mmCIF file of C-alpha atoms and ligand atoms in Angstrom:
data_model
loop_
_atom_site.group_PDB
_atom_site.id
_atom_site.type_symbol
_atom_site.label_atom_id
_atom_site.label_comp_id
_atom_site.label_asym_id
_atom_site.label_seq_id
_atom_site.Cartn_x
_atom_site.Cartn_y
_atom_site.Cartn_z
ATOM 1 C CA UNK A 1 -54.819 -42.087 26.307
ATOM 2 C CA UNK A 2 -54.505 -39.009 28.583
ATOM 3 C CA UNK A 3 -50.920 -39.732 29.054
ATOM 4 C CA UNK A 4 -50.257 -40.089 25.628
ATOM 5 C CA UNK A 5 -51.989 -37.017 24.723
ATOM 6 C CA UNK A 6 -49.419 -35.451 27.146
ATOM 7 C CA UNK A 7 -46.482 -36.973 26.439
ATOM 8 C CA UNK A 8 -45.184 -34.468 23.788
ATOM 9 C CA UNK A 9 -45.448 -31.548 25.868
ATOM 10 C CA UNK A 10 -43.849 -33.485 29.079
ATOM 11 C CA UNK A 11 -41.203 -34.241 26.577
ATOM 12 C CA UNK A 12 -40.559 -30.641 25.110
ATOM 13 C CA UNK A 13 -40.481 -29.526 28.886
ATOM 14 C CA UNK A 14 -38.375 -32.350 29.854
ATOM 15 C CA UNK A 15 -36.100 -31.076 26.766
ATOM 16 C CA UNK A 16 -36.146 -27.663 28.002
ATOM 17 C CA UNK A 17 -35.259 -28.334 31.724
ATOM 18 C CA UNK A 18 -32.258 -30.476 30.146
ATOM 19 C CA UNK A 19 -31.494 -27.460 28.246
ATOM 20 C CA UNK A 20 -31.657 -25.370 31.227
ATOM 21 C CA UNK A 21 -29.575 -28.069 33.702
ATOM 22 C CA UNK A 22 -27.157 -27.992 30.532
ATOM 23 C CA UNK A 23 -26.325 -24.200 30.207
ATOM 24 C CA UNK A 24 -26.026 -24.305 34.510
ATOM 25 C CA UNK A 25 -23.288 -27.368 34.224
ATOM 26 C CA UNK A 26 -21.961 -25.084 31.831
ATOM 27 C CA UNK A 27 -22.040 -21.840 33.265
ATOM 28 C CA UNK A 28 -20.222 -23.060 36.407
ATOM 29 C CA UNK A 29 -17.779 -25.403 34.731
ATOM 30 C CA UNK A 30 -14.471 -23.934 34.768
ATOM 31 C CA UNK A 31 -13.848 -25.335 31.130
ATOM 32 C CA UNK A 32 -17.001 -22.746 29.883
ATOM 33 C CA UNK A 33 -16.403 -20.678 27.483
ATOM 34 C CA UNK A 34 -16.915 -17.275 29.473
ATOM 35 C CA UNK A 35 -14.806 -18.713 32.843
ATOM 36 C CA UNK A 36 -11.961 -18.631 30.263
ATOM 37 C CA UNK A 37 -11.688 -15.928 28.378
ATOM 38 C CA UNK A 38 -8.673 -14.169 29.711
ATOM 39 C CA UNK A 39 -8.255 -10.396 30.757
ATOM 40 C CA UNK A 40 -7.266 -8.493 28.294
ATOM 41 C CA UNK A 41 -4.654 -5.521 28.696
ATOM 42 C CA UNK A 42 -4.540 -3.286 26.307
ATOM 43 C CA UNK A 43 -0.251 -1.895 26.438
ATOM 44 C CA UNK A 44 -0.238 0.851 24.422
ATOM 45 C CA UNK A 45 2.963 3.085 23.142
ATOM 46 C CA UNK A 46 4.088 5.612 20.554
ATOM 47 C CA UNK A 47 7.988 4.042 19.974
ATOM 48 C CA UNK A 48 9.192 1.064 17.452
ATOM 49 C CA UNK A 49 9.408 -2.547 19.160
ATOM 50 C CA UNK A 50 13.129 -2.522 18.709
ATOM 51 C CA UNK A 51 13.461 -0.174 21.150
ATOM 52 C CA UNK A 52 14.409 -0.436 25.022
ATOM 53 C CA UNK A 53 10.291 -0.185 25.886
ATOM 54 C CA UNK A 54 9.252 -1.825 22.423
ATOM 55 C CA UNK A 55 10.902 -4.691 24.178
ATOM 56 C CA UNK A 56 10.308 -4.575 27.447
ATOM 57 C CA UNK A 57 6.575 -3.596 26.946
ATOM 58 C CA UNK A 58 7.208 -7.533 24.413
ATOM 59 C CA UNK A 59 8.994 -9.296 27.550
ATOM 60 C CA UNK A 60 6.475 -7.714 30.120
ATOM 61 C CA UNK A 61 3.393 -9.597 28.120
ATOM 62 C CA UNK A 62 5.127 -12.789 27.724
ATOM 63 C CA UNK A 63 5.955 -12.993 31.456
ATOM 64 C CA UNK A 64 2.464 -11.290 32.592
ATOM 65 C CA UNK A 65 0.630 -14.386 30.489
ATOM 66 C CA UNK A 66 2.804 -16.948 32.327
ATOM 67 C CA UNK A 67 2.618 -15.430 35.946
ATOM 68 C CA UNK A 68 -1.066 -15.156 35.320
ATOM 69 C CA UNK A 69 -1.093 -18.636 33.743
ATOM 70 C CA UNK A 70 -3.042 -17.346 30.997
ATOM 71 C CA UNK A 71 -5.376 -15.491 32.946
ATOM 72 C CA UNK A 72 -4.079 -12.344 31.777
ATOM 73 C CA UNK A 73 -3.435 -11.426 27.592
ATOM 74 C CA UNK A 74 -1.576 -8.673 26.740
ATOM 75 C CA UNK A 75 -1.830 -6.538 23.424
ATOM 76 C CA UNK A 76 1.050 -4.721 22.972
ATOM 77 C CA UNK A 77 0.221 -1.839 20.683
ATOM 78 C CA UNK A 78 3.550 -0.208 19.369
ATOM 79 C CA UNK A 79 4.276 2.973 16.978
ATOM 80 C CA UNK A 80 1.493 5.119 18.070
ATOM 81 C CA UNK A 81 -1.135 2.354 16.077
ATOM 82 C CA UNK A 82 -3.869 3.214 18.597
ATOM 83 C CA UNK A 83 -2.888 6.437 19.959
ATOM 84 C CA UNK A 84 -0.464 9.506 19.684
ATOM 85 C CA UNK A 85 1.033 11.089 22.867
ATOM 86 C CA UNK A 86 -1.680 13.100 24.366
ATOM 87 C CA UNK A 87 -4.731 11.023 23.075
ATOM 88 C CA UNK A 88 -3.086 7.362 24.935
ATOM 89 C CA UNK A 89 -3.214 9.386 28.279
ATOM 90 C CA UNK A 90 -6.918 10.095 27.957
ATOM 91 C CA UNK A 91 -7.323 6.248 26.819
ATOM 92 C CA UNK A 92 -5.921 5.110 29.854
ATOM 93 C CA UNK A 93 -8.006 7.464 32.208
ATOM 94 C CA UNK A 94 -11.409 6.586 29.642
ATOM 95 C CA UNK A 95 -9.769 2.998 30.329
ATOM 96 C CA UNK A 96 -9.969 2.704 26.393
ATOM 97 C CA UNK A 97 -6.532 0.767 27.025
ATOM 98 C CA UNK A 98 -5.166 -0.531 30.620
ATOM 99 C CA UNK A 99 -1.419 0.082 30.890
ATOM 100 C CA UNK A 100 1.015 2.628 28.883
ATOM 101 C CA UNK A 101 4.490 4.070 29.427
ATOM 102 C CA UNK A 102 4.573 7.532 28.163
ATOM 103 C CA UNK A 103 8.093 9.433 28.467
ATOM 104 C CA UNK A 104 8.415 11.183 32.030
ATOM 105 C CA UNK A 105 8.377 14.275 29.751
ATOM 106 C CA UNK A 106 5.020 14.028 29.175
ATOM 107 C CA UNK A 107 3.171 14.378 32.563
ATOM 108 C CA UNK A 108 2.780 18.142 32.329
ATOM 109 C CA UNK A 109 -0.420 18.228 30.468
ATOM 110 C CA UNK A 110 -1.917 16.021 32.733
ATOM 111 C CA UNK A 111 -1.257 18.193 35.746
ATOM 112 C CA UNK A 112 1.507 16.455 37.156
ATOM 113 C CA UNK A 113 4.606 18.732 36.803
ATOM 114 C CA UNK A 114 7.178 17.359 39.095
ATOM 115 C CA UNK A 115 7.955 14.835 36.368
ATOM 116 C CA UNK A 116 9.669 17.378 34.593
ATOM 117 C CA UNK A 117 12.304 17.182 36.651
ATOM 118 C CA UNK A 118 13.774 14.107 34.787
ATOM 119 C CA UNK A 119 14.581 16.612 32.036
ATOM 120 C CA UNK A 120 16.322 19.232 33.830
ATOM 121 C CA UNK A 121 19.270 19.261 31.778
ATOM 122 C CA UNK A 122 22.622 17.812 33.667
ATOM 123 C CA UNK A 123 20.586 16.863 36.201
ATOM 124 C CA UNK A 124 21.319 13.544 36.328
ATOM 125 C CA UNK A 125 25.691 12.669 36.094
ATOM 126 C CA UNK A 126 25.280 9.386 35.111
ATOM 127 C CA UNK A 127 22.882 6.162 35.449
ATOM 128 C CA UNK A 128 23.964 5.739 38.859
ATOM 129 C CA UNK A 129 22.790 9.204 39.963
ATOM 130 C CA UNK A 130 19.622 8.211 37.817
ATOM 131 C CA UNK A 131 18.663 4.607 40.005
ATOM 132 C CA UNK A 132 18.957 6.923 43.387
ATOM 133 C CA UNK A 133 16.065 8.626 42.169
ATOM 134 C CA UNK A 134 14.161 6.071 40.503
ATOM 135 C CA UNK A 135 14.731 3.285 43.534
ATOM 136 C CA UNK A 136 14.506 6.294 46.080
ATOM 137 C CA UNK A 137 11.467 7.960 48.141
ATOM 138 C CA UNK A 138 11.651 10.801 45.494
ATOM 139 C CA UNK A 139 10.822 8.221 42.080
ATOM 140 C CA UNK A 140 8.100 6.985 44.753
ATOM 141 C CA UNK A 141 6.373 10.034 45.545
ATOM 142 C CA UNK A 142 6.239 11.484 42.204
ATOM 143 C CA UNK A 143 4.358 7.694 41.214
ATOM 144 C CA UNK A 144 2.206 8.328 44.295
ATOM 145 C CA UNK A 145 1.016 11.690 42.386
ATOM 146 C CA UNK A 146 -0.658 9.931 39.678
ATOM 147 C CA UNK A 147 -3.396 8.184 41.451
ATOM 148 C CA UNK A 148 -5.620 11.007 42.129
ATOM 149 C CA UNK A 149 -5.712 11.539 38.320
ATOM 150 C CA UNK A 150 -6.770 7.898 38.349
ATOM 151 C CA UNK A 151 -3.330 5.907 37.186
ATOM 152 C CA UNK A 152 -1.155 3.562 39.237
ATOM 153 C CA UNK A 153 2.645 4.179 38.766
ATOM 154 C CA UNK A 154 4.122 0.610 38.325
ATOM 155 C CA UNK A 155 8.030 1.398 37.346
ATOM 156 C CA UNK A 156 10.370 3.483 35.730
ATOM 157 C CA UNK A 157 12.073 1.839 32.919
ATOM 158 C CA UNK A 158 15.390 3.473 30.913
ATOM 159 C CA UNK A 159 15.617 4.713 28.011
ATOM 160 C CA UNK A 160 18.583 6.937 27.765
ATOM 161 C CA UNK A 161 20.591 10.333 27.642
ATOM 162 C CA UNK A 162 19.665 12.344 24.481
ATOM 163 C CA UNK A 163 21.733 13.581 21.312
ATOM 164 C CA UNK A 164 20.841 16.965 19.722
ATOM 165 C CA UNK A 165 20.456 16.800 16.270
ATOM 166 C CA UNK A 166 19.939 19.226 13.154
ATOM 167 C CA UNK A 167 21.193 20.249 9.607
ATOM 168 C CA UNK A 168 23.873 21.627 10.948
ATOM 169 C CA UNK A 169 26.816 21.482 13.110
ATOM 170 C CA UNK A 170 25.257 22.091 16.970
ATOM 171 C CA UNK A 171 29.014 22.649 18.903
ATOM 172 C CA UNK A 172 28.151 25.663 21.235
ATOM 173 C CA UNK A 173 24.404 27.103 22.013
ATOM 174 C CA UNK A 174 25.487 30.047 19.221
ATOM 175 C CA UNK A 175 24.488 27.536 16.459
ATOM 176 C CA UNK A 176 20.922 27.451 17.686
ATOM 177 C CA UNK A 177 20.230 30.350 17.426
ATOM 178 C CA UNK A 178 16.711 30.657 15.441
ATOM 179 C CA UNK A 179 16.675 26.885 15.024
ATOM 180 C CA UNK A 180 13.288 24.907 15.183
ATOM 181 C CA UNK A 181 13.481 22.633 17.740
ATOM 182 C CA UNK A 182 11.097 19.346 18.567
ATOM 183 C CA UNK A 183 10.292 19.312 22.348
ATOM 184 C CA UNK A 184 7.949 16.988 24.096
ATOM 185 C CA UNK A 185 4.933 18.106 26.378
ATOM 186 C CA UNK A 186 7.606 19.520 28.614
ATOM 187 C CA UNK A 187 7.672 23.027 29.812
ATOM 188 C CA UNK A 188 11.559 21.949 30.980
ATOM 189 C CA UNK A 189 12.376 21.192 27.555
ATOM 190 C CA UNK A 190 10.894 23.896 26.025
ATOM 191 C CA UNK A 191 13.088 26.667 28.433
ATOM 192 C CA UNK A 192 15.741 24.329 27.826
ATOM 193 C CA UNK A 193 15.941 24.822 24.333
ATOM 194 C CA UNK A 194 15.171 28.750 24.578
ATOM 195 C CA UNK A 195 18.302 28.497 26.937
ATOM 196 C CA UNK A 196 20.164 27.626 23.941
ATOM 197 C CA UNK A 197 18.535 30.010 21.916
ATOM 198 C CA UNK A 198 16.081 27.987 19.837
ATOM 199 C CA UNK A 199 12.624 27.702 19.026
ATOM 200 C CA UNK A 200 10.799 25.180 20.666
ATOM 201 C CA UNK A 201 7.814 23.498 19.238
ATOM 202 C CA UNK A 202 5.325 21.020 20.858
ATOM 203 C CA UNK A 203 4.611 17.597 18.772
ATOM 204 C CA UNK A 204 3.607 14.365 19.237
ATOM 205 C CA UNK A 205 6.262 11.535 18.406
ATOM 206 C CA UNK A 206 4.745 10.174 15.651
ATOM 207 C CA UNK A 207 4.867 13.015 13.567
ATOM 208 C CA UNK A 208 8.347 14.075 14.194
ATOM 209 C CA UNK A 209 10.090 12.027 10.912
ATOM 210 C CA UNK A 210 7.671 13.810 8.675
ATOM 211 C CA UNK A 211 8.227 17.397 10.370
ATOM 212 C CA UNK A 212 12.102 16.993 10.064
ATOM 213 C CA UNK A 213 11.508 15.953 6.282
ATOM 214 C CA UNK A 214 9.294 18.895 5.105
ATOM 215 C CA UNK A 215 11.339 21.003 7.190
ATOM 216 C CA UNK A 216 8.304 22.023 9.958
ATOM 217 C CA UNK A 217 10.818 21.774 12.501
ATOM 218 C CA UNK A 218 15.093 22.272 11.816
ATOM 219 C CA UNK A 219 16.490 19.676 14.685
ATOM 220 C CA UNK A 220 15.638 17.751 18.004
ATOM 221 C CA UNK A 221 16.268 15.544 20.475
ATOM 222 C CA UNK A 222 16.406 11.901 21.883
ATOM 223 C CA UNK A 223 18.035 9.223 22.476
ATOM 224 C CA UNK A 224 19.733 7.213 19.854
ATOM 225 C CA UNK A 225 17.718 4.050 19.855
ATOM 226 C CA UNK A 226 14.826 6.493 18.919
ATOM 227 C CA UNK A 227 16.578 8.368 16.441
ATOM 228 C CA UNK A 228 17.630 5.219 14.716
ATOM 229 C CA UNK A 229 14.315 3.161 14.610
ATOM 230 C CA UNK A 230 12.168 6.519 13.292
ATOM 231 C CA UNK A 231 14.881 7.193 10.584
ATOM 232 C CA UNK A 232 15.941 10.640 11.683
ATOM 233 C CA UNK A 233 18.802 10.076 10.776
ATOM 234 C CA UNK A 234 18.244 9.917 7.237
ATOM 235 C CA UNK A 235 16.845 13.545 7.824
ATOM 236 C CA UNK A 236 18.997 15.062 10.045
ATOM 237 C CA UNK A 237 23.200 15.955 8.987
ATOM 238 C CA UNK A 238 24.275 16.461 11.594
ATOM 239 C CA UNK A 239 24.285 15.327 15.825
ATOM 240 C CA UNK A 240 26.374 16.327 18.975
ATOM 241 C CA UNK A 241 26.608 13.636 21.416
ATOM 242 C CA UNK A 242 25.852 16.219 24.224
ATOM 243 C CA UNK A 243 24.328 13.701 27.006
ATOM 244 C CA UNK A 244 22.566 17.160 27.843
ATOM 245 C CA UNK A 245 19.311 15.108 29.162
ATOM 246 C CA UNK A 246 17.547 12.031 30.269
ATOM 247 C CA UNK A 247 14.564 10.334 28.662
ATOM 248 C CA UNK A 248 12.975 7.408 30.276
ATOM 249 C CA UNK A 249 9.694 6.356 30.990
ATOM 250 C CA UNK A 250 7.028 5.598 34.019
ATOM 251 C CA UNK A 251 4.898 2.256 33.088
ATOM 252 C CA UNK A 252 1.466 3.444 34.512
ATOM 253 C CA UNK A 253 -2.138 1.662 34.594
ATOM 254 C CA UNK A 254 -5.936 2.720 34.742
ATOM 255 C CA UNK A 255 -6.066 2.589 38.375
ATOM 256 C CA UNK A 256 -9.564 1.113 38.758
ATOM 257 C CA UNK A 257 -8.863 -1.550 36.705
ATOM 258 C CA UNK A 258 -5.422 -2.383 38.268
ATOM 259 C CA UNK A 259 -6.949 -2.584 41.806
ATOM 260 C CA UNK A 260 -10.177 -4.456 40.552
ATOM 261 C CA UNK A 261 -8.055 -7.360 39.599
ATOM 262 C CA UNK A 262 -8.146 -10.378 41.952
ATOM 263 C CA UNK A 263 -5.627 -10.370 44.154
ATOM 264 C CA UNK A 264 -3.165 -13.524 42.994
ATOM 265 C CA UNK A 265 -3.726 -12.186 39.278
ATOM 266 C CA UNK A 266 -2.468 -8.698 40.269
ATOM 267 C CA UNK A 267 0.484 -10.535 41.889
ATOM 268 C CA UNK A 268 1.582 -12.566 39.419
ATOM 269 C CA UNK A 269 1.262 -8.923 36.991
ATOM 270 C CA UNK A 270 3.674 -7.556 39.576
ATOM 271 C CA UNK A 271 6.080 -10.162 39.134
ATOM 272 C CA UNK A 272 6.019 -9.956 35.621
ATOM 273 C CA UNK A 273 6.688 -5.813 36.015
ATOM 274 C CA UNK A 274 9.692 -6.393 38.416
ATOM 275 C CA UNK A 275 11.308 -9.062 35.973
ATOM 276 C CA UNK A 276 10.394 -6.452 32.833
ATOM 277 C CA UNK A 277 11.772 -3.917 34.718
ATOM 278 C CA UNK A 278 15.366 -5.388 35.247
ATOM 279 C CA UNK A 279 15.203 -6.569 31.417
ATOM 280 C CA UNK A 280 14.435 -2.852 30.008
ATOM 281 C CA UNK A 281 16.857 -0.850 31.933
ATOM 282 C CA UNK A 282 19.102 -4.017 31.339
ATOM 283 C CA UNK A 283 19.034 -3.445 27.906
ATOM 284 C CA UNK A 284 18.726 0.027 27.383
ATOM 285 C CA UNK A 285 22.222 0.841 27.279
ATOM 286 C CA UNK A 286 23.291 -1.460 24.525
ATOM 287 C CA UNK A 287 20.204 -0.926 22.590
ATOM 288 C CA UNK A 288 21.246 3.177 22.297
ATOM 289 C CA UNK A 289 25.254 2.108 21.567
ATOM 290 C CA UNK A 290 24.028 -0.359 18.904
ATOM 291 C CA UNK A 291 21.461 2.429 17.001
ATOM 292 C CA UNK A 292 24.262 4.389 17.604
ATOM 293 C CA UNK A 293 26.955 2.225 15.934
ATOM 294 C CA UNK A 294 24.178 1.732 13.211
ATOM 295 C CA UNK A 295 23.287 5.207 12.296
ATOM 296 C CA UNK A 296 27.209 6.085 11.761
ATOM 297 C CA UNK A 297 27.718 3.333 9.659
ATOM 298 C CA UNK A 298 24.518 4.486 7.488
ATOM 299 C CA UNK A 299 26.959 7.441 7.213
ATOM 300 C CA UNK A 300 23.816 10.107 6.819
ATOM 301 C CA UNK A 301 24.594 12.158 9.583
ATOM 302 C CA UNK A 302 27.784 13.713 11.314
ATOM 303 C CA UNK A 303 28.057 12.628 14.734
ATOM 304 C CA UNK A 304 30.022 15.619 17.226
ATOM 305 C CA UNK A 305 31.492 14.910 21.070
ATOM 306 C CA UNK A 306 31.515 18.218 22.462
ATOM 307 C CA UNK A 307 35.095 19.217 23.318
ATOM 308 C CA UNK A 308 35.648 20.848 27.464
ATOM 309 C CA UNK A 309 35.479 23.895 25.727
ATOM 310 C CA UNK A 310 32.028 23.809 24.123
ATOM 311 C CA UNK A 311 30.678 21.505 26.713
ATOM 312 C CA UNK A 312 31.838 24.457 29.399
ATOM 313 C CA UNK A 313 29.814 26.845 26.901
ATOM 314 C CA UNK A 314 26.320 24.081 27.363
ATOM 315 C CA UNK A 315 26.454 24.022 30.930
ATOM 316 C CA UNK A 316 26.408 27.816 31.130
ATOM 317 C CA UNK A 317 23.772 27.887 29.163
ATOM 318 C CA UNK A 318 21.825 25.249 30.761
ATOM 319 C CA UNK A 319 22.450 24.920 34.330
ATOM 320 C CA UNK A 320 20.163 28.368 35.006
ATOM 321 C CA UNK A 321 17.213 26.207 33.415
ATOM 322 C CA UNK A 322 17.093 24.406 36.987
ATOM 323 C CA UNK A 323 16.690 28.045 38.765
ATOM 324 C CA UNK A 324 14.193 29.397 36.290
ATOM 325 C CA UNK A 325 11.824 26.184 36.604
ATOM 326 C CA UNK A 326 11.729 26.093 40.242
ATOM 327 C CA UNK A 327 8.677 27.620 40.698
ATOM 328 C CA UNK A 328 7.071 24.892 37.942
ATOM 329 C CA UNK A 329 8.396 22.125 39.861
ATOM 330 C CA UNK A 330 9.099 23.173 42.877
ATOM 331 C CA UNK A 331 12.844 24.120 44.989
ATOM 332 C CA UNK A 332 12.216 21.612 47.194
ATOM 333 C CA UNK A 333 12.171 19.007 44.652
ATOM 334 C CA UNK A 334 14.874 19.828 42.600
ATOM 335 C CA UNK A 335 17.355 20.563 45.289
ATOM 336 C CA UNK A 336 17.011 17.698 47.298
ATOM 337 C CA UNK A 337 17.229 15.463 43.137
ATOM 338 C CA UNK A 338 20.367 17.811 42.593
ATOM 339 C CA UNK A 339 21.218 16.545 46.536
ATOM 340 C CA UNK A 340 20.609 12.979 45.580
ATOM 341 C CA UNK A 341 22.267 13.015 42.391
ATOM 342 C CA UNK A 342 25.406 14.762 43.549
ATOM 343 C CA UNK A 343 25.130 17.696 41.606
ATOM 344 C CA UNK A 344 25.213 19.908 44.481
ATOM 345 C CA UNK A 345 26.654 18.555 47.641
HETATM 346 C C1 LMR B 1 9.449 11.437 22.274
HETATM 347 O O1 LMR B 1 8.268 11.790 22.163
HETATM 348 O O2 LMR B 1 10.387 12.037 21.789
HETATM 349 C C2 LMR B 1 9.778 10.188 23.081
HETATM 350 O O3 LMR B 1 9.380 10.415 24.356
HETATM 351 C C3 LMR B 1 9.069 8.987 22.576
HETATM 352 C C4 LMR B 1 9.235 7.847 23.541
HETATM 353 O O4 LMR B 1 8.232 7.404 24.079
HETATM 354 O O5 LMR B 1 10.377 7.405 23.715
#
């Protein structure tokens, strides 16, 4: 009798240590549901996919999931859908997203100001001159200057040299005169366009299409691949293939959550970065000749090579911009990247 007075409690607490031993088995099973969800990296960025980073930030995901074996999911974010400029710095630091690769240009605000020398204009001859910075102890160092501002420098990927572009011809610096000009964050850029004798203005990416439409701003610069895939083109009549500067970008993470990864998942994320790496800058080139090729077939917009004579006339105008921002950046940096470079010998 006793026992059978008790035997629908000693069952409900039989069920309940079953339930218990269940959500252990469970719990430590590698097949649970919470052992498996993967990490998730937020990759956020303010250009089109079809664009040198679009697609490396795409190839960097796919390869990052496989090295990780799944461990690791990527969101790439393109177009400035989460953030603009300024605001997907602050993410990454709030750790509001995990990885981004803002435009070298736009280190500045965040106290960092040897970036700017990537857009001294002429600085850099060619690509070549370009890797001996970005393989060499100076691309190094200046990564190394991010992590007390909490951000791991993972690689510099290409984008390319610039085109100026406005609604009118741009041969010599005498035809910007007065003209509103769209810099980056860069205080480089903007004395580089006073140089000329423009008007810099400040704005984030994503609203540059609009500006040049409503006529906010007269001209800018970039490189064709971003010229193409905003449409600027379609605003803009004319463009001088100047190769006056270099835009390209430094892939950064939050640097807490980069070194709080386990070790072999970090690994296989630095794998995937070296094999992205080679892809963008792989690419990068014959992305900008194809938006090239594709924005003077759309026949909108004039395109100009300088000729020795007006090119002379740019480099006297812009060569002093390395002089005047030496106190920004520092001497020591920009003559031994004008040493490396070959500008000087
Ligand atoms: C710009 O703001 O003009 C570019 O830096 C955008 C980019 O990320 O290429």
């Amino acid at each position: 009798m006793k026992n059978t007075r008790l035997a629908p409690r000693a069952a409900a607490l039989l069920g309940a240590a079953a339930f218990a031993a269940a959500a252990v088995i469970l719990a430590l099973s590698p097949q649970s549901a919470s052992a498996e969800q993967p990490i998730v990296i937020k990759f956020s960025h303010v250009v089109a996919p079809d664009t040198p980073k679009g697609k490396g930030a795409e190839r960097f995901r796919d390869l990052a999931e496989k090295y990780t074996d799944g461990a690791v999911k990527v969101e790439v974010y393109p177009n400035s859908q989460l953030y603009k400029d300024k605001e997907e710095l602050e993410a990454l630091q709030l750790g509001a997203v995990q990885m981004l690769a803002p435009s070298l240009a736009k280190f500045g605000p965040l106290g960092v100001r040897e970036f700017e020398v990537f857009d001294l204009p002429l600085i850099f001859p060619d690509k070549d001159a370009l890797r001996k910075i970005t393989n060499g102890p100076i691309g190094k160092e200046l990564l190394a200057k991010l992590e007390p501002k909490g951000i791991v420098g993972l690689a510099y990927w290409d984008n390319g040299f610039k085109v100026m572009s406005a609604n009118r011809p741009l041969k010599t610096p005498d035809d910007f005169l007065g003209l509103k000009m769209r810099i980056q964050s860069s205080k480089v850029l903007e004395a580089q366009m006073k140089a000329l004798g423009a008007v810099p203005q400040v704005m984030a990416f994503s609203e540059v299409y609009q500006a040049l439409q409503t006529g906010v701003v007269d001209g800018t610069e970039n490189p064709p691949s971003n010229m193409y895939t905003q449409k600027m083109h379609e605003v803009q009549s004319n463009a001088t293939l100047s190769n006056h500067g270099y835009l390209g970008y430094a892939v950064i993470a939050n640097k807490a959550f980069w070194d709080g990864l386990k070790p072999e998942v970090r690994e296989g994320l630095e794998k995937a970065m070296a094999e992205a790496t080679e892809y963008a800058n792989s690419i990068a080139q014959q992305e900008n000749d194809g938006s090239l090729a594709a924005m003077k077939a759309a026949g909108k917009t004039v395109f100009h090579e300088l000729t020795p004579k007006e090119k002379e006339a740019w480099i006297k105008a812009l060569l002093p911009v390395h002089e005047e921002m030496a106190s920004r950046i520092g001497a020591d940096l920009i003559a031994r990247t004008q040493k490396e470079t070959g500008l000087v010998p």
